[in-house]
PDB file of C-alpha atoms in Angstrom:
ATOM      1  CA  MET A   1       4.470 -62.140   5.278  1.00 41.00           C
ATOM      2  CA  GLU A   2       5.376 -58.653   4.160  1.00 51.00           C
ATOM      3  CA  ASN A   3       2.733 -55.962   3.960  1.00 49.00           C
ATOM      4  CA  ARG A   4       3.896 -53.854   1.034  1.00 67.00           C
ATOM      5  CA  TYR A   5       1.799 -51.422  -0.926  1.00 73.00           C
ATOM      6  CA  GLY A   6       2.070 -48.667  -3.480  1.00 83.00           C
ATOM      7  CA  ALA A   7       1.169 -45.138  -2.446  1.00 89.00           C
ATOM      8  CA  VAL A   8       1.446 -41.484  -3.389  1.00 93.00           C
ATOM      9  CA  ALA A   9       2.023 -38.609  -0.971  1.00 94.00           C
ATOM     10  CA  ALA A  10       1.987 -34.807  -1.144  1.00 95.00           C
ATOM     11  CA  TYR A  11       4.147 -32.555   1.052  1.00 95.00           C
ATOM     12  CA  ASP A  12       4.681 -28.867   1.644  1.00 95.00           C
ATOM     13  CA  LEU A  13       8.358 -28.643   0.735  1.00 95.00           C
ATOM     14  CA  SER A  14       9.038 -25.646   2.967  1.00 97.00           C
ATOM     15  CA  SER A  15       7.755 -27.261   6.189  1.00 97.00           C
ATOM     16  CA  TRP A  16       7.692 -30.973   5.249  1.00 95.00           C
ATOM     17  CA  HIS A  17       4.086 -31.064   6.410  1.00 97.00           C
ATOM     18  CA  ARG A  18       2.386 -34.031   4.740  1.00 97.00           C
ATOM     19  CA  PHE A  19      -0.929 -33.161   3.098  1.00 95.00           C
ATOM     20  CA  PHE A  20      -1.887 -36.752   2.350  1.00 95.00           C
ATOM     21  CA  LEU A  21      -0.658 -40.311   1.888  1.00 94.00           C
ATOM     22  CA  THR A  22      -2.939 -42.346  -0.362  1.00 93.00           C
ATOM     23  CA  GLN A  23      -2.583 -46.099  -0.599  1.00 90.00           C
ATOM     24  CA  LEU A  24      -2.962 -47.249  -4.194  1.00 89.00           C
ATOM     25  CA  SER A  25      -2.504 -50.993  -3.883  1.00 78.00           C
ATOM     26  CA  GLY A  26      -2.473 -53.351  -0.983  1.00 65.00           C
ATOM     27  CA  PRO A  27      -1.818 -56.892   0.119  1.00 62.00           C
ATOM     28  CA  SER A  28      -4.777 -58.195  -1.913  1.00 65.00           C
ATOM     29  CA  GLY A  29      -2.487 -60.415  -3.942  1.00 62.00           C
ATOM     30  CA  GLU A  30      -2.666 -58.243  -7.038  1.00 70.00           C
ATOM     31  CA  LYS A  31       0.821 -57.496  -8.295  1.00 71.00           C
ATOM     32  CA  SER A  32       1.500 -53.783  -8.550  1.00 78.00           C
ATOM     33  CA  PHE A  33       4.424 -51.395  -8.625  1.00 84.00           C
ATOM     34  CA  ALA A  34       3.740 -47.668  -8.199  1.00 88.00           C
ATOM     35  CA  ASP A  35       6.265 -45.843 -10.338  1.00 88.00           C
ATOM     36  CA  ASP A  36       6.139 -42.528 -12.195  1.00 92.00           C
ATOM     37  CA  VAL A  37       3.742 -39.670 -11.458  1.00 96.00           C
ATOM     38  CA  ALA A  38       2.429 -36.645 -13.361  1.00 97.00           C
ATOM     39  CA  VAL A  39       0.198 -33.820 -12.117  1.00 96.00           C
ATOM     40  CA  ASP A  40      -2.430 -32.059 -14.231  1.00 97.00           C
ATOM     41  CA  ALA A  41      -3.389 -28.374 -14.169  1.00 95.00           C
ATOM     42  CA  ALA A  42      -6.092 -29.009 -11.535  1.00 96.00           C
ATOM     43  CA  GLY A  43      -3.635 -30.774  -9.214  1.00 95.00           C
ATOM     44  CA  ASN A  44      -4.773 -34.362  -9.812  1.00 97.00           C
ATOM     45  CA  ALA A  45      -1.975 -36.932  -9.757  1.00 97.00           C
ATOM     46  CA  TYR A  46      -1.622 -39.791 -12.240  1.00 97.00           C
ATOM     47  CA  VAL A  47       0.553 -42.657 -10.983  1.00 96.00           C
ATOM     48  CA  ILE A  48       1.739 -45.476 -13.215  1.00 93.00           C
ATOM     49  CA  ASP A  49       1.404 -49.050 -11.972  1.00 90.00           C
ATOM     50  CA  ALA A  50       4.345 -50.543 -13.846  1.00 84.00           C
ATOM     51  CA  LYS A  51       3.394 -54.123 -12.949  1.00 82.00           C
ATOM     52  CA  GLY A  52      -0.393 -53.877 -13.197  1.00 82.00           C
ATOM     53  CA  SER A  53      -0.447 -51.997 -16.523  1.00 85.00           C
ATOM     54  CA  LYS A  54      -2.740 -49.239 -15.296  1.00 91.00           C
ATOM     55  CA  ILE A  55      -2.736 -45.631 -14.119  1.00 95.00           C
ATOM     56  CA  TRP A  56      -4.207 -44.531 -10.785  1.00 95.00           C
ATOM     57  CA  LYS A  57      -5.821 -41.076 -10.606  1.00 96.00           C
ATOM     58  CA  VAL A  58      -5.674 -39.310  -7.212  1.00 97.00           C
ATOM     59  CA  GLY A  59      -7.408 -36.001  -6.443  1.00 97.00           C
ATOM     60  CA  VAL A  60      -5.887 -32.866  -4.959  1.00 96.00           C
ATOM     61  CA  ASN A  61      -6.884 -33.853  -1.412  1.00 96.00           C
ATOM     62  CA  GLY A  62      -5.542 -37.387  -1.743  1.00 96.00           C
ATOM     63  CA  GLU A  63      -8.837 -39.045  -2.607  1.00 96.00           C
ATOM     64  CA  PHE A  64      -8.595 -42.050  -4.936  1.00 92.00           C
ATOM     65  CA  LEU A  65     -10.613 -41.110  -8.031  1.00 95.00           C
ATOM     66  CA  SER A  66     -10.244 -43.792 -10.678  1.00 95.00           C
ATOM     67  CA  ILE A  67      -8.108 -46.272 -12.564  1.00 93.00           C
ATOM     68  CA  ILE A  68      -7.233 -45.854 -16.232  1.00 95.00           C
ATOM     69  CA  ARG A  69      -6.869 -49.214 -18.012  1.00 92.00           C
ATOM     70  CA  SER A  70      -6.497 -50.331 -21.589  1.00 90.00           C
ATOM     71  CA  PRO A  71      -5.684 -53.676 -23.214  1.00 85.00           C
ATOM     72  CA  LEU A  72      -3.038 -51.755 -25.157  1.00 84.00           C
ATOM     73  CA  PHE A  73      -1.083 -51.233 -21.918  1.00 84.00           C
ATOM     74  CA  THR A  74      -0.526 -54.987 -21.447  1.00 77.00           C
ATOM     75  CA  PRO A  75       2.414 -56.280 -23.472  1.00 67.00           C
ATOM     76  CA  LYS A  76       1.992 -59.549 -25.331  1.00 69.00           C
ATOM     77  CA  GLU A  77       5.593 -60.067 -26.355  1.00 62.00           C
ATOM     78  CA  TRP A  78       8.453 -61.819 -24.528  1.00 56.00           C
ATOM     79  CA  TYR A  79       8.851 -58.996 -22.025  1.00 57.00           C
ATOM     80  CA  LYS A  80       5.277 -59.304 -20.667  1.00 56.00           C
ATOM     81  CA  ASN A  81       6.482 -60.786 -17.365  1.00 58.00           C
ATOM     82  CA  LEU A  82       8.962 -58.027 -16.594  1.00 59.00           C
ATOM     83  CA  VAL A  83       8.102 -55.379 -14.030  1.00 55.00           C
ATOM     84  CA  THR A  84       7.942 -52.542 -16.505  1.00 61.00           C
ATOM     85  CA  SER A  85       4.864 -52.384 -18.660  1.00 77.00           C
ATOM     86  CA  LEU A  86       4.268 -48.633 -18.591  1.00 86.00           C
ATOM     87  CA  ASN A  87       7.027 -46.265 -17.594  1.00 86.00           C
ATOM     88  CA  GLY A  88       7.249 -42.530 -18.022  1.00 91.00           C
ATOM     89  CA  ILE A  89       4.247 -40.231 -17.875  1.00 96.00           C
ATOM     90  CA  VAL A  90       3.780 -36.536 -18.532  1.00 97.00           C
ATOM     91  CA  TYR A  91       0.772 -34.231 -18.473  1.00 98.00           C
ATOM     92  CA  HIS A  92       0.405 -32.070 -21.579  1.00 97.00           C
ATOM     93  CA  PRO A  93      -1.069 -28.565 -21.080  1.00 96.00           C
ATOM     94  CA  ASP A  94      -3.678 -29.336 -23.758  1.00 96.00           C
ATOM     95  CA  GLY A  95      -5.320 -31.774 -21.309  1.00 95.00           C
ATOM     96  CA  PHE A  96      -3.976 -35.230 -22.038  1.00 97.00           C
ATOM     97  CA  LEU A  97      -1.350 -37.646 -20.743  1.00 97.00           C
ATOM     98  CA  ILE A  98       1.551 -39.089 -22.696  1.00 97.00           C
ATOM     99  CA  VAL A  99       2.744 -42.494 -21.494  1.00 95.00           C
ATOM    100  CA  ILE A 100       5.382 -44.835 -22.895  1.00 91.00           C
ATOM    101  CA  HIS A 101       5.840 -48.584 -22.898  1.00 85.00           C
ATOM    102  CA  PRO A 102       9.652 -48.765 -22.971  1.00 82.00           C
ATOM    103  CA  PHE A 103      10.152 -52.288 -24.320  1.00 76.00           C
ATOM    104  CA  SER A 104       7.707 -52.020 -27.219  1.00 77.00           C
ATOM    105  CA  GLY A 105       8.472 -48.359 -27.859  1.00 82.00           C
ATOM    106  CA  ASN A 106       4.749 -47.580 -27.992  1.00 86.00           C
ATOM    107  CA  LEU A 107       3.768 -44.066 -26.984  1.00 92.00           C
ATOM    108  CA  TYR A 108       0.192 -43.534 -25.803  1.00 93.00           C
ATOM    109  CA  LYS A 109      -1.860 -40.343 -25.795  1.00 96.00           C
ATOM    110  CA  ILE A 110      -4.546 -40.596 -23.119  1.00 95.00           C
ATOM    111  CA  ASP A 111      -7.385 -38.106 -23.127  1.00 93.00           C
ATOM    112  CA  ILE A 112      -8.424 -37.230 -19.601  1.00 88.00           C
TER     113      ILE A 112
END
């Protein structure tokens, strides 16, 4: 049995020193797929789970902070079983996230 998980890491690009490696999902049986990431002005990272239809929030020191979920993130059409539910995330300087669901074309504004 494979032991795969989704994670996010932060590195110093001049020395390749790793600041942290934070596991986001594990072998609990829940299907997940860590994909895109955005960073806010405070340094928090937001990582899309393209299979689990959620967004993980990780703090500047690698601490797991929260999960952002919404029923709107879960597709109900024919493509609901594909890997990609959410894909593409950006932090807007006015303090919110913009996320897209590529198959439906829905664009979400998420206040953080």
